[in-house]
Coordinates of C-alpha atoms and ligand atoms in Angstrom, one line a residue:
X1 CA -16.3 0.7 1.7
X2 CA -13.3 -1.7 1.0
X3 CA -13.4 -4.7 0.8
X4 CA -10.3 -7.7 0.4
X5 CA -10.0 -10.6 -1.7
X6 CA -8.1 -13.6 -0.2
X7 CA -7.2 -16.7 -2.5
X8 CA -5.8 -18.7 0.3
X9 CA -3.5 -21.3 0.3
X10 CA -0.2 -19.2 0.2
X11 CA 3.1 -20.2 2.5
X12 CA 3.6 -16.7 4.5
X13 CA 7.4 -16.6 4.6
X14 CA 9.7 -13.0 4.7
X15 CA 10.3 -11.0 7.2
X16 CA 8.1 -8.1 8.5
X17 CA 8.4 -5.5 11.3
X18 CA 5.4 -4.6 14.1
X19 CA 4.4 -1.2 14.6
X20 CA 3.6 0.8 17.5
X21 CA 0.7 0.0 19.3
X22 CA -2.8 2.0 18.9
X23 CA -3.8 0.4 22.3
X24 CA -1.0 2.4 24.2
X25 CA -0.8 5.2 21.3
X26 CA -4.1 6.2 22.0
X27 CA -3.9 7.2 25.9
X28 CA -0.3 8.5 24.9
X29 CA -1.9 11.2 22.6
X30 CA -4.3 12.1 25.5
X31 CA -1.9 13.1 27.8
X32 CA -0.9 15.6 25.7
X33 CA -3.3 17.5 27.1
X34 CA -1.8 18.2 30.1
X35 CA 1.0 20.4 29.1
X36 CA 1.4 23.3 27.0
X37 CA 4.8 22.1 26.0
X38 CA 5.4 20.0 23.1
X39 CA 5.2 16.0 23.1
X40 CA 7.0 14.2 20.4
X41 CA 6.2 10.8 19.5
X42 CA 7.9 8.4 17.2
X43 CA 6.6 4.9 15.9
X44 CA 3.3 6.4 15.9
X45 CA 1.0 3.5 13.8
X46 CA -0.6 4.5 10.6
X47 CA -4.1 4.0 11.8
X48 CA -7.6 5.4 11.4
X49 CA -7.9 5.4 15.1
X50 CA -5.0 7.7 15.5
X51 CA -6.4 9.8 12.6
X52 CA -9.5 10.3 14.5
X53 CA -8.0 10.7 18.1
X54 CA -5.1 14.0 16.2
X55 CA -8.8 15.3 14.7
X56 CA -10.3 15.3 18.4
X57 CA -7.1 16.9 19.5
X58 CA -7.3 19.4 17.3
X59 CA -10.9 20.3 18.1
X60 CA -9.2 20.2 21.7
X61 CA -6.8 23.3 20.9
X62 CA -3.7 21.1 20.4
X63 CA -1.2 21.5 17.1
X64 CA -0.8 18.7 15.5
X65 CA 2.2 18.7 13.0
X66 CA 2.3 15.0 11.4
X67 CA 5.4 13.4 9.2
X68 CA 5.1 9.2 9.0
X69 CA 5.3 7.6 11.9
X70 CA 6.1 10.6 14.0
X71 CA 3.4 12.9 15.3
X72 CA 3.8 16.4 17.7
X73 CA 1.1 18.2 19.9
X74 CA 1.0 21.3 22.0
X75 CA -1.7 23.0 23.1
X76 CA -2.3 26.1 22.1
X77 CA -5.8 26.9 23.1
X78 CA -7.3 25.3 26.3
X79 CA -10.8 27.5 25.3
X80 CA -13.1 24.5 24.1
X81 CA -13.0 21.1 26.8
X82 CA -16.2 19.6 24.9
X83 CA -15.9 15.9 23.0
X84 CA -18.5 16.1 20.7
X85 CA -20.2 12.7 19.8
X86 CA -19.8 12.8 16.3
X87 CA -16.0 11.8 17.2
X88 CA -16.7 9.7 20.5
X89 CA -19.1 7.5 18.5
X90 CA -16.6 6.7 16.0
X91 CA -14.1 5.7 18.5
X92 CA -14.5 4.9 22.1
X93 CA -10.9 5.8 23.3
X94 CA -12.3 9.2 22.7
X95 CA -13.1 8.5 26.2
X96 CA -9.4 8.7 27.5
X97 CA -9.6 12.4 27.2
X98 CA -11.5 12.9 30.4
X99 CA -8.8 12.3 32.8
X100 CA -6.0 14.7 31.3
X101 CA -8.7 17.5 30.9
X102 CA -10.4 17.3 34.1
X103 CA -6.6 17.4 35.4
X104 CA -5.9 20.3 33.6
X105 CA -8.6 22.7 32.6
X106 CA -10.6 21.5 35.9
X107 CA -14.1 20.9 33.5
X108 CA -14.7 18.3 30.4
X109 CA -17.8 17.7 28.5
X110 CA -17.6 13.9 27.1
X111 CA -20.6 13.0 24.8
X112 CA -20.8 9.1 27.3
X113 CA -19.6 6.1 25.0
X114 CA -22.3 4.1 23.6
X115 CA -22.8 0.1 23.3
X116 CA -20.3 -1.7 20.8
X117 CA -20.4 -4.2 18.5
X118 CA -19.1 -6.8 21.3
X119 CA -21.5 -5.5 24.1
X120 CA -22.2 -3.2 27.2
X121 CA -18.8 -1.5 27.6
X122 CA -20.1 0.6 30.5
X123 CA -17.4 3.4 32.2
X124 CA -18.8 3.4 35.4
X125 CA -15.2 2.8 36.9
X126 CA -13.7 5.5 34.9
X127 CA -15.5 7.8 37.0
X128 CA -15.8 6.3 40.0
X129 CA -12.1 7.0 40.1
X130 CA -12.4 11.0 39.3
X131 CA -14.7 11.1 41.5
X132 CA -12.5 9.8 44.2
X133 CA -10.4 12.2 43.7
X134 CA -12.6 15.1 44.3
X135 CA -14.6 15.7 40.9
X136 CA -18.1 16.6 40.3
X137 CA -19.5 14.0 37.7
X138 CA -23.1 14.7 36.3
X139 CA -24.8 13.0 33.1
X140 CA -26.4 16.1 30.6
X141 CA -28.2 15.4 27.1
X142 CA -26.0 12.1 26.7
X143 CA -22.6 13.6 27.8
X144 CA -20.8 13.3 30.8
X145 CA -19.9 16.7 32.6
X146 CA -17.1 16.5 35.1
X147 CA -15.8 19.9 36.5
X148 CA -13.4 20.0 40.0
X149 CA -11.1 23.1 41.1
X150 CA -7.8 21.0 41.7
X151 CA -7.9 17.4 42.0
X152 CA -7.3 16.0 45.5
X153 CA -5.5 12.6 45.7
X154 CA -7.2 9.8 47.1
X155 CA -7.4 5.9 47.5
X156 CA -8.8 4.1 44.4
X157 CA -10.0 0.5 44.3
X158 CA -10.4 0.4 40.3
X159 CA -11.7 -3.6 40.5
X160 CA -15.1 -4.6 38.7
X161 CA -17.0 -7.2 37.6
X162 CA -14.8 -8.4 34.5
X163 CA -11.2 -7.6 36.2
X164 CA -9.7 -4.1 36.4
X165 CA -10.0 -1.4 33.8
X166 CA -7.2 -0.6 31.0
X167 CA -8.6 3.1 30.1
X168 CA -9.8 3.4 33.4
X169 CA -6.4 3.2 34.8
X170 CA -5.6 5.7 32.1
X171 CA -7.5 8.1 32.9
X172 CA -7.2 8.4 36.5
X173 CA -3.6 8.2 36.7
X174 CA -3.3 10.8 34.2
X175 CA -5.6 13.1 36.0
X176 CA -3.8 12.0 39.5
X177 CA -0.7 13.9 37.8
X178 CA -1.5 17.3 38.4
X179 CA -3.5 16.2 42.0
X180 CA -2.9 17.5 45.4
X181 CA -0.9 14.9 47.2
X182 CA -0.6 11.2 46.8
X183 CA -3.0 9.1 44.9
X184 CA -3.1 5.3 45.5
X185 CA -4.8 3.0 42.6
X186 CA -5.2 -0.3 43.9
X187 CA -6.5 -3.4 41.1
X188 CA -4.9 -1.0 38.7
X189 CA -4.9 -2.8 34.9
X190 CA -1.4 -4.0 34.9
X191 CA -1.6 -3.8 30.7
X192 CA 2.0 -3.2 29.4
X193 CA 0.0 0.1 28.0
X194 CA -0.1 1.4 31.3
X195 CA 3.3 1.1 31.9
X196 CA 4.0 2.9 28.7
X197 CA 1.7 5.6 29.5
X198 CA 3.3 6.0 33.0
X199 CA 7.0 6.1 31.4
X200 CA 5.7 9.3 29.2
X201 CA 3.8 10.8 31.8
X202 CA 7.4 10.4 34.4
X203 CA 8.9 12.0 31.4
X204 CA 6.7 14.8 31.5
X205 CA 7.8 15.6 35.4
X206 CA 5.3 12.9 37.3
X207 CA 5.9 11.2 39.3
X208 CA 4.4 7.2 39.3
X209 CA 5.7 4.0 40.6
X210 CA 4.4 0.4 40.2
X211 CA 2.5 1.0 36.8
X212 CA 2.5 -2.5 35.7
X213 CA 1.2 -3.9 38.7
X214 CA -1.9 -3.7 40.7
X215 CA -0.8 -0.7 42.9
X216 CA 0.0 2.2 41.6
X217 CA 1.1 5.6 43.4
X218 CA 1.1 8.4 42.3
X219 CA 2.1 11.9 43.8
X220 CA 0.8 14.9 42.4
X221 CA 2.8 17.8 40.9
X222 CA 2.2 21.5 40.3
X223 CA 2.5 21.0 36.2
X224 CA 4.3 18.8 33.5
X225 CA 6.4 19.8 30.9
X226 CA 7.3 18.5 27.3
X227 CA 8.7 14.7 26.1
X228 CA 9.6 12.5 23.3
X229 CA 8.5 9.4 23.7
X230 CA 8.6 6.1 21.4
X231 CA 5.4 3.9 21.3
X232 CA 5.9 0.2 22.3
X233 CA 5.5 -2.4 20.2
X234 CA 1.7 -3.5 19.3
X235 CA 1.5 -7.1 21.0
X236 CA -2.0 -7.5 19.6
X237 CA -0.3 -6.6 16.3
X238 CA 2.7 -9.1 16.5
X239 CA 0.3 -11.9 17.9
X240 CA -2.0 -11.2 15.0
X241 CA 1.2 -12.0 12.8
X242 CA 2.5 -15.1 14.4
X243 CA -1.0 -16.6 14.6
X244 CA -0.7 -16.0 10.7
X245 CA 2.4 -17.6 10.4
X246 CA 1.0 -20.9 12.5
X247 CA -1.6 -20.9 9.8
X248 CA -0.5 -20.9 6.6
X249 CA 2.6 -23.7 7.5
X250 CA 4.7 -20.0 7.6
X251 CA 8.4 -19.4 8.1
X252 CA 8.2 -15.5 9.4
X253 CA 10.8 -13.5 11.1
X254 CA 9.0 -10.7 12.9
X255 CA 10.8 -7.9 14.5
X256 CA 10.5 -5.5 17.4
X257 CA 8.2 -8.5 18.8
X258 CA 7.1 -7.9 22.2
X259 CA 7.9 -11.3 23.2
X260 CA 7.8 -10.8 26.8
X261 CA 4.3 -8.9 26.8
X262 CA 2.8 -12.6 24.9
X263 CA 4.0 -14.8 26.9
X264 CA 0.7 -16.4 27.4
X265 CA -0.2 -16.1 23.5
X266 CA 3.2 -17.7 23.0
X267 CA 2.4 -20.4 25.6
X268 CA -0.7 -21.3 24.2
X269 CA 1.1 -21.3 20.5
X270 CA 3.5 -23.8 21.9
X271 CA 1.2 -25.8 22.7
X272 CA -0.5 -26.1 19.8
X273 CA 2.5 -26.9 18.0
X274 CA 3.6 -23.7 16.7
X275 CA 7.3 -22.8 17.2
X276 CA 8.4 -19.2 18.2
X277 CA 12.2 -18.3 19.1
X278 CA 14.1 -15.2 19.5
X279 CA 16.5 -15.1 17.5
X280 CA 19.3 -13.2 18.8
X281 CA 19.4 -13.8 22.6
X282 CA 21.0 -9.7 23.6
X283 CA 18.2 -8.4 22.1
X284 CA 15.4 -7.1 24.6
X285 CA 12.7 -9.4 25.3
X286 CA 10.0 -6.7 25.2
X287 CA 11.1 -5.7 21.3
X288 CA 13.4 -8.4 19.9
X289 CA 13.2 -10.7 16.6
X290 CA 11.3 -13.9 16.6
X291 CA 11.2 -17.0 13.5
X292 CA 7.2 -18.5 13.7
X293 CA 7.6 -22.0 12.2
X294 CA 5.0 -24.2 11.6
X295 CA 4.0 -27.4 9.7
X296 CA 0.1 -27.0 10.7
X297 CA -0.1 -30.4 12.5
X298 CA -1.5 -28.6 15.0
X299 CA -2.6 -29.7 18.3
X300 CA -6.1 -28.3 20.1
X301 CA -6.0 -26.4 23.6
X302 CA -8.1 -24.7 26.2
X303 CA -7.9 -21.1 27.1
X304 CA -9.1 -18.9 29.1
X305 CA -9.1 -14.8 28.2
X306 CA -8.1 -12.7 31.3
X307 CA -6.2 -9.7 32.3
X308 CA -2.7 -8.9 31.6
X309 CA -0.6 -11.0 32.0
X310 CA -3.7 -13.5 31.0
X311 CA -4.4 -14.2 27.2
X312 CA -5.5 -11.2 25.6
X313 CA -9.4 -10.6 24.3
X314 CA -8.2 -8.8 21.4
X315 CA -6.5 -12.1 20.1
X316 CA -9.0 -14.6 21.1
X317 CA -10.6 -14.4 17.6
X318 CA -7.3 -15.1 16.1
X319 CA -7.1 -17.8 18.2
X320 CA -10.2 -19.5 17.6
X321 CA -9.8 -19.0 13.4
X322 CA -6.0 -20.8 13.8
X323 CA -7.7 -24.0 16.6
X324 CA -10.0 -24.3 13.4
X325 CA -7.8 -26.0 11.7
X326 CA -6.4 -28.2 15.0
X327 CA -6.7 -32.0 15.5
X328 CA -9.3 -32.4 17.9
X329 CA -11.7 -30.3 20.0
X330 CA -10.5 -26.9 21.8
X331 CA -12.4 -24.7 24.3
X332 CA -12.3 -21.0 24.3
X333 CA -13.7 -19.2 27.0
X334 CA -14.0 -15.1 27.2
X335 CA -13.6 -13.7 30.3
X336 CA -13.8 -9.6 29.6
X337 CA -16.2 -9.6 26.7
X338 CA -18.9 -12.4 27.4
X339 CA -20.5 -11.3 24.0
X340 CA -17.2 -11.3 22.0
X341 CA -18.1 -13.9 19.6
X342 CA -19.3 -12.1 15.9
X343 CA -16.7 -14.0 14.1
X344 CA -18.1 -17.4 15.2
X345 CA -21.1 -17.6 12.4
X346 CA -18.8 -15.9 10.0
X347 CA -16.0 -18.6 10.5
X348 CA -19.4 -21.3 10.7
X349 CA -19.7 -19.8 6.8
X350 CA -16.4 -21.4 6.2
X351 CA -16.7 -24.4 7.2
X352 CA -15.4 -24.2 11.1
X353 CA -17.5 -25.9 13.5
X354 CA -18.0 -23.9 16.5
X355 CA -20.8 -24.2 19.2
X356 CA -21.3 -21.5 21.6
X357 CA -22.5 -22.2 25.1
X358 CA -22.5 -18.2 26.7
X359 CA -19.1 -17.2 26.9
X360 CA -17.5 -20.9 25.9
X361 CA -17.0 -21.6 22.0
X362 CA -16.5 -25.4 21.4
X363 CA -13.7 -25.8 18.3
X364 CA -14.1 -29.3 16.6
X365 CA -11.0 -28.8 14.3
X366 CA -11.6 -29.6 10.6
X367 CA -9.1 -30.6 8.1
X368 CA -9.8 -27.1 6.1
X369 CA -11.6 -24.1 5.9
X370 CA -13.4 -23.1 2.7
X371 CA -13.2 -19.5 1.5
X372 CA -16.6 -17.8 1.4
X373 CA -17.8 -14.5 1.2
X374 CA -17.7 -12.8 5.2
X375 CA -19.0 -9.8 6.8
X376 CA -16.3 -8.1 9.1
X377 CA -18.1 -7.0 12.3
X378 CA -15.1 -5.6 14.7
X379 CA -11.6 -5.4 14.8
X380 CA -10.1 -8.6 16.0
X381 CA -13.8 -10.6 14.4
X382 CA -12.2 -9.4 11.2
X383 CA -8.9 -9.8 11.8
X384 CA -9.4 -13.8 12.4
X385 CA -11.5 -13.8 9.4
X386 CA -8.4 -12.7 7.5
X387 CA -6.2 -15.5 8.7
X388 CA -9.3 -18.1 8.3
X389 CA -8.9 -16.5 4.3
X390 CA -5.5 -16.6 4.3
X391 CA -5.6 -20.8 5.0
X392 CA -8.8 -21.4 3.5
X393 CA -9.4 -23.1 -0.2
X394 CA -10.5 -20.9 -2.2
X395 CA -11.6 -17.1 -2.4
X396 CA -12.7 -15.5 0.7
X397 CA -14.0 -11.8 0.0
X398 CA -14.2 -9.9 3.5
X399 CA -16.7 -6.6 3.5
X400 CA -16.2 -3.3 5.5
X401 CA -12.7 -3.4 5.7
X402 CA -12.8 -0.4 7.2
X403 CA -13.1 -1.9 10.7
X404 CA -9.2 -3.7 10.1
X405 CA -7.9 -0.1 8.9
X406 CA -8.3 1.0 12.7
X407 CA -6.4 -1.4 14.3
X408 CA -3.7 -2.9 11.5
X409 CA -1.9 -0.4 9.2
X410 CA -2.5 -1.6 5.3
X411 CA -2.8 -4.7 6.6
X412 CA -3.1 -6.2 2.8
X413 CA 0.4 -4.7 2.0
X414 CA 2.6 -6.6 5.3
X415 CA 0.8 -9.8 4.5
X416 CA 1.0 -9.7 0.6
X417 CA 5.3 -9.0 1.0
X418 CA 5.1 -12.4 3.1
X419 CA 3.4 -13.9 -0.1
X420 CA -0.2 -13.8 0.8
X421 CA -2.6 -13.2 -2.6
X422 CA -4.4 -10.9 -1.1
X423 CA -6.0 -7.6 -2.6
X424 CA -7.9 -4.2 -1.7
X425 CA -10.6 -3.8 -3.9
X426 CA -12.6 -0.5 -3.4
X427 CA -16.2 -0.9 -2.0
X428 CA -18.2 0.7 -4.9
X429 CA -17.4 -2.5 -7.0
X430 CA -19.1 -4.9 -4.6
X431 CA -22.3 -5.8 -3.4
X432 CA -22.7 -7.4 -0.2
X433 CA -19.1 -8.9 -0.2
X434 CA -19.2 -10.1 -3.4
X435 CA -16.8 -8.3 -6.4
X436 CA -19.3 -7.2 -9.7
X437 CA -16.2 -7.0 -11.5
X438 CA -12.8 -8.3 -11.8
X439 CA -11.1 -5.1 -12.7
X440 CA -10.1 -3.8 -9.2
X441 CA -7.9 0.3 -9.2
X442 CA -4.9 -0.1 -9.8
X443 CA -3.3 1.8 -6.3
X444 CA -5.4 -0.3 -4.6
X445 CA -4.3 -3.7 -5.3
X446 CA -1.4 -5.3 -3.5
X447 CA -0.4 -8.0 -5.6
X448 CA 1.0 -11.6 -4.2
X449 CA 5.3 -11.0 -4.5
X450 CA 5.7 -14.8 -3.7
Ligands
LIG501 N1 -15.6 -2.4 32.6 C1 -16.5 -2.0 33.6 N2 -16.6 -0.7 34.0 C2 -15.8 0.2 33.5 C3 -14.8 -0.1 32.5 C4 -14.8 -1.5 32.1 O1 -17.3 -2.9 34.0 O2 -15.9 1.4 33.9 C5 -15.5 -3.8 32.2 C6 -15.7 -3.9 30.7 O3 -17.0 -4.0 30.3 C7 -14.9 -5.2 30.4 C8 -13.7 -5.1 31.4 O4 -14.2 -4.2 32.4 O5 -15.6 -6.3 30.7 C9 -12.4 -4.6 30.8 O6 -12.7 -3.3 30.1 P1 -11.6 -2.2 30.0 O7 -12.1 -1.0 30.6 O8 -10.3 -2.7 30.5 O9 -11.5 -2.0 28.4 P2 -11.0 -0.7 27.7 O10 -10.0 0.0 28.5 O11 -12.2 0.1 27.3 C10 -9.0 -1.7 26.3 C11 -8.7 -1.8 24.9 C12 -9.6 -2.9 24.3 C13 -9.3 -4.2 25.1 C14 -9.7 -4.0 26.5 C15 -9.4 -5.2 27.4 C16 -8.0 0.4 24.2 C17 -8.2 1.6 23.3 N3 -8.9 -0.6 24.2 O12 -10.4 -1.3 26.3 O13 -9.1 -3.1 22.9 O14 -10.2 -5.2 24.5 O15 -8.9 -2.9 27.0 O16 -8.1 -5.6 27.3 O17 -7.0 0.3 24.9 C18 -9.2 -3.6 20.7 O18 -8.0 -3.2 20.5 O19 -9.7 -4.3 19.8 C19 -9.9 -3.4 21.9 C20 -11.2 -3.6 22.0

């Protein structure tokens, strides 16, 4: 297991470029399934998630012909509808096969997601939905069996407790495809994902309107054909960067920045202090170049994580590690994940001072963080641990790495070309985050270019 070293206290300047986004990449694949023609997609990210998602594919009967940042998949055998848990548990997006399977091969076997690091991260919605539209759900030896002869459409409230549901949406307007007749999602996730997915799936012969927004409609065809289709921008990604940038007093162009898809990431940023422009006005909003400036005098907020277009949970972490370092107290409340906190005693271990009350974290900015060794727990935990390194005094060594490499593609090498000392050190040389030795393999270690 990898692990980086961070000696913090680098400028980030340079320019970088955001990759395609594994949050709409992942539902993209999926509906892949529904054709036997060909999908082609480009900007595909370089992730482990993705890796893991082509393998289930494959076990699925697709092809799966890979070349950098473009994949292809046709089916070629529709034989085996079974996602074993030895795949699901590594990846709960595994998940978003259900719809486009049901849809098309009218049975699935899906070994049911489990708990995750962050909490309860039940699916009840997800089928709610198929069954709406006409399938036969039962639970089997820890795997969900849904089987239906065609798919009838329906009227689907997708609301819950914590807001709508982002896969959920997925999945049901990928099986509502290949329905009988119209399909109506109402409290549909309005994620830009969603949108994305519907763009493919219209490609493919569908036909949607309103993805984006709370109602969606869908009318069913007959079958769905082949596309090409290029993966948006990763917002969580390009956040991840700017909140970077705002940290370490940066000066970072970033391009295809989905500026309109952060606008309340951006708002917040503002607030704080942190300046983000476009810089070339004709470029589109949703993938256009932005300069991050900041001189860390930074001011503390209050936010609230919500829905699309609401601040994003997956960048509340990153959040909370940059308000570290404000003047004054900010409050950070988490509205999807109540539970989504693991980074607040690993920032605590560098000097942050956080209180948790439930889903409210307390941030008394200090005037600096102090590096320290830190235990990655989740993606976005260990993302802001990153940043907190990146800013910190000192040497911050973050362990299981591994959990980054599924959301941010070599991560270490985009933030050492803006100057960050940062460096890969493989897993068998450390101990419970802590380097035995200095000598780290060579092809691992992404030296500091500033
Ligand atoms: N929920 C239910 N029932 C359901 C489904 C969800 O109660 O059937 C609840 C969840 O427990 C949560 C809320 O509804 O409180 C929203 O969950 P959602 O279903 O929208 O999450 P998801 O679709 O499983 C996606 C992203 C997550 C991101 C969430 C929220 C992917 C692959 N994952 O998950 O991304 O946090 O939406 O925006 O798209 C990440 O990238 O780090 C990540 C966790």
């Amino acid at each position: 297991m990898d692990v980086f070293k961070i000696q913090g206290g680098q400028r980030l300047t340079g320019t970088i470029s955001v990759d395609g986004s594994k949050n709409a990449a992942l539902p993209l694949l999926a509906a892949s399934l529904l054709t036997s023609e060909p999908i082609h997609f480009k900007c595909m990210p370089n992730l482990s998630d993705i890796t893991n998602m082509s393998k289930l594919l494959a076990e699925l009967g697709c092809q799966v012909k890979a070349s950098e940042k473009d994949i292809t998949l046709q089916v070629t055998d529709e034989t085996i509808s079974h996602a074993r848990y030895d795949i699901v548990r590594t990846m709960r997006a595994s998940v978003c096969v259900l719809g486009p399977l049901l849809a098309r091969r009218g049975e699935v076997r899906v070994s049911m997601p489990g708990g995750c690091a962050f909490g309860d991260r039940p699916i009840d919605l997800h089928l709610r939905g198929l069954e709406a539209l006409g399938a036969k759900i039962e639970l089997d030896g820890g795997d969900i069996i849904a089987t239906a002869d065609r798919l009838i459409g329906a009227t689907i409230f997708l609301g819950g407790p914590f807001g709508s549901t982002v896969l959920g949406t997925a999945n049901v307007m990928s099986a509502a495809t290949l329905a009988k007749g119209r399909t109506i999602i109402e409290s549909a996730a309005c994620e830009p994902e969603i949108a994305d997915l519907a763009l493919l799936l219209n490609n493919m012969g569908a036909k949607i309107s309103g993805a984006g927004t709370p109602r969606i409609i869908i009318d069913g065809v007959d079958q769905l054909g082949g596309a090409t289709h290029t993966v948006m921008p990763d917002r969580i990604v390009a956040g991840t960067w700017a909140i970077a940038a705002a940290m370490t007093n940066g000066d970072v162009k970033i391009d295809r920045f989905p500026l309109d898809h952060l606008l309340a990431v951006t708002n917040i940023l503002s607030t704080v202090g942190v300046h983000i422009n476009q810089t070339d006005a004709s470029q589109d909003p949703k993938s256009c170049t932005v300069q991050v400036l900041s001189n860390r005098h930074l001011k503390p907020v209050m936010f609230t994580t919500q829905p699309y277009p609401g601040f994003p949970t997956d960048l509340q972490a990153q959040m909370m590690a940059l308000l570290c370092l404000s003047r004054g107290n900010s409050i950070i409340t988490e509205k999807i994940y109540p539970e989504r906190f693991m980074h607040v005693p690993e920032l605590s271990r560098m000097g942050a001072k956080l209180v948790r009350q439930g889903a409210t974290v307390i941030v008394q900015g200090v005037d600096h963080l102090v590096g320290a060794p830190v235990m990655a727990s989740d993606l976005r935990a260990s993302a802001s641990l990153v940043l907190a390194g990146l800013a910190a005094e000192g040497e911050t060594t973050i362990s299981r790495v591994y959990h980054l490499d599924r959301g941010y593609a070599a991560m270490e090498e985009t933030l050492a070309s803006l100057g960050a000392n940062i460096q890969r050190i493989d897993g068998s040389t450390v101990v419970d985050g802590l380097p035995l030795v200095e000598t780290v393999s060579s092809q691992k270690v992404v030296q500091n270019n500033s």
